[in-house]
Amino acid sequence: MAIPIPHRQLFIDGEWKEPNKKRIPVINPANETVIGDIPAATAEDVELAVEAARRAFYRNGGREWARASGATRAKYLRSIASKIRERTSELAKLEAIDSGKPLDETAWDLDDVASCFEYYADLAESLDEKQRAPVSVPLKTFKSYVIKEPIGVVGLITPWNYPLLMATWKVAPALAAGCTAVLKPSELASVTCLELGEVCKEVKLPPGVLNIITGLGSEAGAPLASNPLVDKIAFTGSTETGRKIMTAAAQLTKPISLELGGKSPLLVFDDVEIEKAVEWTIFGCFWTNGQICSATSRLLLQESFAKEFLERLVAWVKNIKVSDPLEEGCRLGPVVSEGQYEKMKKFISTARSEGATILSGGSRPKHLEKGYFIEPTIISDVSTSMQIWREEVFGPVLCVKTFRTEEEAIELANDSQYGLAGAVISKDLERCNRISEGIQAGIIWINCSQPCFCQAPWGGTKRSGFGRELGEWGFENYLSVKQVTEYVSDDQWGWYSSPSKL
Ligand code: NAD
């Protein structure tokens, strides 16, 4: 059953900031009804949030947060994780009606959110042991070591496809490192991110350590990216917005990390067990309603068994339950918004007009009259110059091409502006390893597609961005390394000649 959307304000300096007159409607994409609203921050609100984060960073000489022990910060992160676990079922429902993702998926995401906070709590603690790590230098007269310090106030801008999880991938390591933060989630799905504010209040996180401002990209995201008091921007979203963030950051020589779009290949060879490979193909593209940056949405099939494989693939896809995300067994909900829905339809009609064949799906499911639903769609007879093959669709659309040899498959896989992920399914592990090395991407899956663990690095190459999230790499994103070198000899340094004393 749907639950009411809590009425929230902006979360600034540990408080819900009243009043905020301007609000953005929250639309349930499964039935197109307005189910609540969220505040729309302005540039002034962004400034207040940044100032609060700055005060929190420096309060008590930084001893309250930035220079507190990692163990102190870890305690807060664990409390946040535990509060989220207590509210998992409610938050999962809120996220399902806000984003359109099937409830089984949002429940899984919420569990990942809590695990991610717990993981970075461990890393915060380990930071205490790693401080003053010695650096070996060739001169005995010197002793060197490094101190890892939080970068400062960070601006975190996130998308809607995994609303709270994408935010957590940034918030958890940033806070663990001792940064203070301003989070700007997507205006299309901010509800659970605002609930994180309530969680912060409940665990008595020091005011200003995490501020959450919702609103439009142009009105809230852009002023955050260009604020001179923000020391770093970590962004996840489209390549187009990433470019704008990069331009804004360049004016201030501000460091950034960018997790952008993708159009990832999945290579399937004819030695596989077809049923298993078909299921991973579907999971790789239709999970999260197809709205996954790393979706393996370009299927490359070995020609010798393509016909047989596609028959089974179409049969499996027709068996996917497309429904309201709260319905039991739902495996594909609506795309997030009317804008996305129209974009999907345009992609599919352009593919048709360019001569591609719609093997399955391609329209609204007949049993669903309302909502932004698109059938899981498979498109074949695609050429490498077609828009559907080259551009990120970010919806439930898979396109297929065939290849004859391993070399041809790698060449087709790499013929893309993107380089986020890639996958290969084959019984020949040596071949899989060769392909892992051959594909230009930041993430490779062998005999599967999409599994993601908070311990392993995440991020892309080419126009999919730079920098890595998750694991120790994601932690380093928010740390600055300071070199300390001490002269330890009793002798005069002796570079200049000593003037004789009078
Ligand atoms: P988007 O770029 O439209 O928006 C992302 C965020 O940026 C939102 O919070 C938005 O309000 C904000 N924004 C928009 N314009 C801005 C501006 N000028 N300045 C500052 N902020 C601005 O992306 P989206 O539609 O929310 O998300 C989908 C995209 O995200 C896809 O391209 C997908 O591949 C990508 N994505 C990438 C990853 C990854 O890990 N690489 C993960 C999830 C999503």
XYZ file of C-alpha atoms and ligand atoms in Angstrom:
546
model
C 0.000 0.000 0.000
C 1.229 3.550 -0.803
C 2.192 5.749 2.149
C 2.002 9.544 2.474
C 5.008 11.616 1.456
C 6.317 13.488 4.536
C 6.127 17.270 4.158
C 9.730 18.469 4.535
C 11.661 21.713 4.218
C 15.321 22.189 3.407
C 17.688 20.580 5.896
C 20.199 23.271 6.816
C 22.392 23.563 9.918
C 20.718 20.604 11.597
C 17.196 22.059 11.270
C 14.313 22.014 8.814
C 14.529 25.475 7.351
C 11.138 27.224 7.344
C 9.643 28.805 5.449
C 10.230 27.783 1.878
C 7.371 28.995 -0.239
C 8.326 27.544 -3.595
C 7.780 23.820 -3.953
C 8.052 21.137 -6.657
C 5.264 18.529 -7.015
C 6.121 14.875 -6.436
C 4.417 12.755 -9.083
C 3.924 9.022 -8.726
C 5.134 7.819 -12.158
C 2.980 4.689 -11.904
C -0.293 6.651 -12.011
C 0.695 10.256 -12.853
C -0.883 11.669 -9.679
C 0.613 14.328 -7.442
C 1.373 12.690 -4.112
C 3.234 15.463 -2.333
C 5.859 18.120 -2.879
C 9.456 18.999 -2.065
C 11.072 22.374 -1.442
C 12.795 24.174 -4.312
C 15.996 25.770 -3.039
C 17.202 29.074 -4.437
C 20.740 30.454 -4.678
C 20.278 32.105 -1.244
C 19.324 28.773 0.324
C 22.411 27.204 -1.234
C 24.539 29.929 0.311
C 23.009 29.328 3.750
C 23.694 25.606 3.418
C 27.301 26.167 2.348
C 27.880 28.611 5.209
C 26.438 26.082 7.673
C 28.745 23.390 6.299
C 31.727 25.732 6.593
C 30.913 26.619 10.198
C 30.580 22.926 10.998
C 33.950 22.190 9.384
C 35.817 24.787 11.461
C 33.770 24.759 14.708
C 35.974 24.303 17.801
C 39.061 24.418 15.627
C 37.608 21.508 13.632
C 37.699 19.269 16.698
C 33.956 18.611 16.580
C 34.035 16.983 13.127
C 36.871 17.553 10.652
C 39.661 16.891 13.154
C 37.690 14.603 15.465
C 38.946 11.031 15.561
C 37.741 8.716 12.830
C 36.221 6.611 15.613
C 34.002 9.542 16.663
C 32.702 10.025 13.146
C 32.256 6.260 12.737
C 29.843 6.246 15.682
C 27.550 8.689 13.889
C 27.745 6.759 10.611
C 26.798 3.526 12.390
C 23.871 5.260 14.105
C 22.675 6.548 10.714
C 22.932 3.004 9.298
C 20.982 1.574 12.171
C 18.187 4.198 11.903
C 17.940 3.456 8.171
C 17.666 -0.261 8.889
C 14.827 0.461 11.346
C 12.971 2.409 8.619
C 13.892 0.229 5.620
C 10.385 -0.915 4.792
C 8.898 2.615 4.942
C 11.802 4.206 3.021
C 11.700 1.479 0.364
C 8.004 2.205 -0.226
C 8.605 5.953 -0.394
C 11.367 5.447 -2.931
C 9.213 3.088 -5.024
C 6.343 5.573 -5.339
C 8.710 8.491 -5.882
C 10.959 6.881 -8.523
C 8.843 4.075 -10.006
C 11.405 1.395 -9.133
C 9.985 -2.005 -8.118
C 9.650 -2.352 -4.349
C 11.889 -5.439 -4.267
C 14.652 -3.307 -5.785
C 14.250 -0.290 -3.508
C 14.288 -2.631 -0.486
C 17.571 -4.050 -1.781
C 18.926 -0.512 -2.354
C 18.014 0.546 1.180
C 19.924 -2.400 2.586
C 22.899 -1.308 0.455
C 22.543 2.230 1.836
C 22.887 1.004 5.426
C 25.792 -1.307 4.495
C 27.577 1.571 2.770
C 27.379 3.753 5.916
C 28.689 0.821 7.966
C 31.527 0.168 5.519
C 32.704 3.790 5.610
C 32.403 3.792 9.421
C 35.066 1.048 9.357
C 37.239 3.117 7.014
C 36.839 6.209 9.226
C 38.209 4.186 12.131
C 41.073 2.810 10.088
C 42.077 6.381 9.217
C 43.178 6.902 12.842
C 45.777 4.124 12.465
C 47.004 5.361 9.085
C 47.829 8.921 10.211
C 51.495 9.959 10.167
C 52.358 7.042 7.897
C 56.131 7.235 7.289
C 57.463 7.884 3.792
C 60.868 6.463 3.001
C 63.215 9.268 1.864
C 66.817 8.747 0.688
C 68.486 11.217 3.109
C 68.917 10.088 6.715
C 68.894 13.693 7.856
C 65.187 13.909 7.094
C 62.097 12.150 8.321
C 58.911 12.340 6.271
C 55.359 11.244 6.880
C 51.919 11.927 5.494
C 48.759 13.150 7.151
C 45.403 12.549 5.517
C 42.988 15.414 5.996
C 39.422 16.039 4.877
C 39.251 18.140 1.704
C 36.780 20.584 3.288
C 33.219 21.479 2.381
C 31.972 19.286 -0.426
C 29.023 19.746 -2.780
C 27.358 16.453 -3.691
C 25.024 16.477 -6.698
C 23.150 13.270 -7.484
C 20.669 11.710 -9.961
C 17.292 10.003 -9.504
C 17.878 6.416 -10.555
C 19.087 5.200 -7.128
C 18.006 8.259 -5.140
C 19.284 7.518 -1.632
C 21.963 5.038 -2.678
C 23.712 7.423 -5.103
C 23.608 10.085 -2.370
C 25.036 7.625 0.149
C 27.925 6.674 -2.138
C 29.037 10.280 -1.632
C 27.713 11.263 1.808
C 29.125 8.226 3.654
C 32.773 8.521 2.483
C 32.695 12.336 2.668
C 31.519 12.336 6.277
C 33.830 9.437 7.167
C 36.772 11.474 5.864
C 35.783 14.473 8.022
C 34.324 16.645 5.269
C 31.108 18.535 5.788
C 28.647 18.465 2.937
C 25.791 19.986 1.011
C 23.770 17.324 -0.806
C 21.649 18.296 -3.830
C 19.606 15.281 -4.976
C 17.616 15.177 -8.207
C 14.360 17.119 -8.305
C 12.773 14.003 -9.863
C 13.283 11.816 -6.770
C 14.348 13.547 -3.557
C 11.935 12.124 -1.015
C 14.205 9.561 0.654
C 17.175 11.951 0.557
C 15.113 14.415 2.602
C 14.349 11.615 5.059
C 18.107 11.293 5.544
C 17.839 14.770 7.105
C 15.375 13.431 9.660
C 17.741 10.531 10.377
C 20.601 13.020 10.937
C 18.428 14.892 13.421
C 17.564 11.699 15.258
C 21.210 10.648 15.643
C 22.140 14.229 16.672
C 24.688 14.668 13.922
C 26.410 18.000 14.702
C 24.556 20.845 12.930
C 25.803 21.711 9.469
C 27.806 18.510 8.953
C 25.262 17.385 6.353
C 22.882 19.840 4.681
C 20.266 18.697 2.176
C 18.851 21.092 -0.363
C 16.354 19.965 -2.959
C 15.488 21.845 -6.112
C 16.123 22.281 -9.795
C 19.541 21.803 -11.336
C 19.653 25.334 -12.707
C 18.420 26.968 -9.477
C 20.092 24.867 -6.774
C 22.719 22.660 -8.463
C 24.411 25.380 -10.510
C 24.912 27.821 -7.581
C 26.339 24.963 -5.518
C 28.808 24.009 -8.262
C 29.975 27.605 -8.649
C 30.126 28.521 -4.950
C 33.718 29.572 -4.110
C 33.375 28.290 -0.531
C 32.792 24.725 -1.709
C 36.135 22.933 -1.852
C 35.121 20.040 -4.092
C 32.167 18.905 -6.201
C 31.315 15.226 -6.561
C 28.755 14.737 -9.288
C 26.748 11.838 -10.659
C 24.476 12.465 -13.599
C 24.421 12.964 -17.332
C 27.513 13.691 -19.394
C 25.910 16.959 -20.512
C 25.455 18.269 -16.945
C 28.908 16.919 -16.050
C 30.357 19.211 -18.700
C 28.583 22.222 -17.144
C 29.894 21.310 -13.684
C 33.400 20.998 -15.103
C 33.141 24.447 -16.695
C 31.913 25.999 -13.427
C 34.656 24.264 -11.442
C 37.339 25.366 -13.906
C 36.639 29.027 -13.075
C 37.668 28.324 -9.478
C 40.190 25.521 -10.150
C 37.980 23.435 -7.912
C 38.569 19.655 -7.846
C 35.692 17.534 -9.098
C 34.847 13.902 -9.653
C 32.356 12.926 -12.339
C 30.272 9.747 -12.617
C 28.506 10.148 -15.943
C 26.515 8.247 -18.523
C 27.240 5.034 -20.368
C 26.291 2.740 -23.236
C 27.927 -0.438 -22.088
C 28.427 -3.595 -24.162
C 27.625 -7.194 -23.217
C 29.460 -9.810 -25.299
C 27.872 -13.275 -25.386
C 29.698 -16.230 -26.991
C 28.140 -19.382 -28.379
C 29.615 -21.696 -25.706
C 27.266 -20.436 -22.965
C 24.298 -22.065 -21.250
C 21.607 -20.074 -23.012
C 19.082 -19.795 -20.157
C 21.675 -18.438 -17.718
C 23.090 -16.001 -20.242
C 19.612 -14.789 -21.203
C 18.747 -13.998 -17.585
C 21.962 -11.977 -17.072
C 21.287 -10.163 -20.341
C 17.875 -9.124 -19.034
C 19.159 -8.185 -15.594
C 21.976 -6.192 -17.200
C 19.597 -3.966 -19.110
C 16.127 -4.004 -17.518
C 16.990 -3.865 -13.790
C 16.054 -0.443 -12.315
C 13.550 -0.088 -15.190
C 16.537 0.155 -17.525
C 17.628 3.418 -15.879
C 21.135 2.293 -14.955
C 24.240 4.214 -15.939
C 26.087 0.923 -16.324
C 23.250 -0.868 -18.199
C 24.708 -3.331 -20.672
C 22.326 -2.011 -23.299
C 24.431 -2.944 -26.354
C 24.159 -6.717 -26.729
C 26.836 -8.297 -28.924
C 25.896 -11.866 -29.838
C 28.063 -14.420 -31.591
C 26.415 -14.920 -34.974
C 26.524 -18.740 -34.869
C 23.820 -18.972 -32.184
C 22.171 -15.536 -32.320
C 18.823 -16.758 -33.693
C 18.382 -19.395 -30.984
C 19.495 -16.938 -28.259
C 17.161 -14.172 -29.403
C 14.148 -16.504 -29.459
C 14.734 -17.357 -25.804
C 15.525 -13.733 -24.922
C 12.219 -12.519 -26.391
C 10.329 -15.296 -24.575
C 11.937 -14.361 -21.225
C 11.333 -10.642 -21.746
C 7.641 -11.219 -22.493
C 7.478 -12.976 -19.117
C 8.691 -9.910 -17.140
C 5.987 -8.590 -14.846
C 5.413 -4.918 -15.724
C 3.226 -3.273 -13.086
C 2.851 -0.709 -10.343
C 6.124 -0.947 -8.382
C 4.262 -1.835 -5.180
C 2.597 -4.898 -6.738
C 4.071 -8.190 -5.640
C 6.470 -9.685 -8.159
C 6.881 -6.442 -10.138
C 10.104 -6.594 -12.156
C 9.642 -3.465 -14.290
C 7.939 -0.278 -13.191
C 7.421 3.008 -15.038
C 10.282 5.301 -16.038
C 10.716 8.191 -13.640
C 8.906 11.063 -15.352
C 6.851 12.192 -18.305
C 9.991 13.763 -19.782
C 11.828 10.430 -19.671
C 8.781 8.643 -21.083
C 8.585 10.990 -24.069
C 12.347 10.644 -24.580
C 12.022 6.821 -24.664
C 9.245 6.950 -27.231
C 11.318 9.266 -29.408
C 14.365 6.985 -29.237
C 12.239 4.002 -30.290
C 10.465 5.824 -33.124
C 13.781 7.176 -34.451
C 15.240 3.643 -34.392
C 12.200 2.429 -36.350
C 12.498 5.212 -38.908
C 16.227 4.512 -39.315
C 15.386 0.913 -40.302
C 15.889 -1.043 -37.062
C 13.524 -3.912 -36.156
C 11.568 -3.889 -32.884
C 11.878 -7.545 -31.873
C 9.858 -7.120 -28.704
C 8.034 -4.319 -26.865
C 8.382 -0.781 -28.153
C 5.172 0.696 -26.742
C 3.056 1.157 -23.618
C 1.891 -2.191 -22.150
C -1.760 -2.749 -23.083
C -2.866 -3.536 -19.521
C -1.565 -0.206 -18.124
C -3.523 2.846 -19.175
C -1.869 5.353 -16.872
C 1.715 5.843 -15.788
C 4.999 6.269 -17.629
C 5.280 2.615 -18.625
C 7.258 1.329 -21.590
C 7.415 -2.373 -22.422
C 10.863 -3.937 -22.133
C 12.105 -3.402 -25.669
C 14.577 -5.330 -27.814
C 15.809 -3.792 -31.049
C 17.753 -5.618 -33.769
C 18.998 -4.833 -37.285
C 20.892 -1.947 -35.815
C 23.860 -0.287 -37.496
C 26.717 1.254 -35.525
C 25.828 4.710 -36.811
C 22.267 4.638 -35.453
C 21.344 6.866 -32.531
C 19.918 3.874 -30.606
C 23.333 2.146 -30.757
C 25.434 5.204 -29.905
C 23.459 7.256 -27.373
C 22.458 6.503 -23.804
C 18.704 5.787 -23.718
C 18.433 5.375 -19.931
C 15.305 3.257 -20.110
C 14.242 -0.354 -20.801
C 15.682 -0.625 -24.306
C 18.240 -3.208 -25.412
C 19.775 -3.181 -28.877
C 21.447 -6.141 -30.500
C 24.228 -6.723 -33.021
C 26.042 -9.865 -34.010
C 29.767 -10.580 -34.397
C 31.842 -13.453 -35.760
C 35.203 -13.247 -33.979
C 36.513 -12.124 -30.591
C 38.497 -9.305 -32.262
C 35.408 -8.009 -34.018
C 33.433 -8.135 -30.745
C 36.065 -6.076 -28.890
C 36.222 -3.566 -31.720
C 32.428 -3.115 -31.683
C 32.428 -2.894 -27.874
C 35.011 -0.105 -27.861
C 33.418 1.892 -30.650
C 31.668 4.231 -28.206
C 32.239 7.623 -26.636
C 31.486 6.020 -23.264
C 33.577 3.730 -21.079
C 31.675 3.015 -17.894
C 31.226 -0.764 -17.925
C 31.342 -3.894 -20.045
C 30.480 -7.569 -19.612
C 31.307 -10.880 -21.216
C 29.582 -14.246 -20.935
C 31.499 -17.316 -22.058
C 32.643 -20.641 -20.608
C 36.179 -19.905 -21.807
C 37.714 -18.017 -18.878
C 40.920 -17.236 -20.734
C 38.846 -15.494 -23.359
C 36.908 -13.631 -20.655
C 40.187 -12.419 -19.158
C 41.473 -11.267 -22.551
C 38.226 -9.372 -23.114
C 38.397 -7.797 -19.638
C 41.728 -6.316 -20.647
C 40.553 -5.379 -24.134
C 37.410 -3.449 -23.239
C 37.909 0.247 -22.481
C 35.836 0.677 -19.323
C 36.134 1.189 -15.570
C 34.054 -1.869 -14.609
C 33.974 -5.342 -16.205
C 31.667 -8.215 -15.327
C 32.442 -11.806 -16.268
C 29.525 -14.242 -16.621
C 27.134 -11.706 -15.065
C 26.152 -8.046 -15.389
C 25.568 -5.287 -12.801
C 26.554 -6.709 -9.390
C 28.039 -3.882 -7.358
C 29.691 -4.015 -3.947
C 30.608 -1.016 -1.821
C 34.110 -2.439 -1.315
C 35.011 -2.338 -5.042
C 35.787 0.800 -7.092
C 33.105 2.287 -9.347
C 33.589 4.761 -12.190
C 34.301 5.184 -15.853
C 36.722 6.183 -18.541
C 36.251 8.254 -21.726
C 33.069 10.381 -21.519
C 31.722 8.331 -18.640
C 33.727 10.512 -16.273
C 36.739 10.303 -13.997
C 37.508 9.584 -10.382
C 36.266 6.493 -8.568
C 33.549 6.035 -6.010
C 33.200 3.230 -3.462
C 35.888 1.232 -1.726
C 39.055 2.914 -0.521
C 39.148 4.825 -3.803
C 35.865 6.535 -2.966
C 37.257 7.435 0.461
C 40.387 9.008 -1.041
C 38.071 11.261 -3.090
C 37.400 13.254 0.066
C 40.888 13.199 1.575
C 43.789 15.459 0.911
C 47.319 14.172 1.524
C 49.664 16.463 3.412
C 53.389 15.837 3.398
C 55.279 16.642 6.640
C 59.098 16.572 6.483
C 61.331 17.109 9.497
C 65.063 17.862 9.561
C 66.404 15.467 12.180
C 70.181 16.095 12.058
C 72.026 18.090 14.724
C 74.355 19.443 12.021
C 74.162 22.790 10.302
C 72.446 22.374 6.891
C 75.562 23.911 5.279
C 74.390 24.989 1.824
C 75.488 28.633 2.292
C 78.804 29.631 3.751
C 78.620 31.043 7.229
C 79.672 34.707 7.538
C 82.321 35.225 10.206
C 80.910 36.597 13.467
C 81.892 40.130 14.450
P 21.142 15.052 -14.776
O 22.503 15.377 -15.253
O 19.988 15.620 -15.483
O 20.971 15.528 -13.252
C 21.841 15.069 -12.228
C 21.837 16.090 -11.102
O 22.423 17.306 -11.576
C 20.445 16.470 -10.598
O 20.494 16.646 -9.212
C 20.180 17.793 -11.306
O 19.260 18.616 -10.639
C 21.571 18.401 -11.289
N 21.804 19.440 -12.305
C 21.198 19.616 -13.498
N 21.708 20.697 -14.139
C 22.676 21.196 -13.335
C 23.593 22.288 -13.432
N 23.600 23.081 -14.497
N 24.475 22.479 -12.437
C 24.488 21.684 -11.366
N 23.635 20.638 -11.188
C 22.750 20.402 -12.166
O 21.073 13.480 -14.691
P 19.809 12.596 -14.280
O 18.843 12.639 -15.407
O 19.352 12.961 -12.911
O 20.474 11.152 -14.161
C 20.652 10.332 -15.252
C 22.091 10.355 -15.690
O 22.930 10.011 -14.596
C 22.369 9.322 -16.763
O 23.160 9.892 -17.770
C 23.147 8.255 -16.018
O 24.007 7.494 -16.819
C 23.881 9.053 -15.008
N 24.300 8.215 -13.863
C 25.616 7.869 -13.765
C 26.040 7.039 -12.728
C 27.482 6.604 -12.607
O 27.827 6.041 -11.595
N 28.327 6.830 -13.597
C 25.107 6.594 -11.784
C 23.780 6.984 -11.907
C 23.382 7.799 -12.956
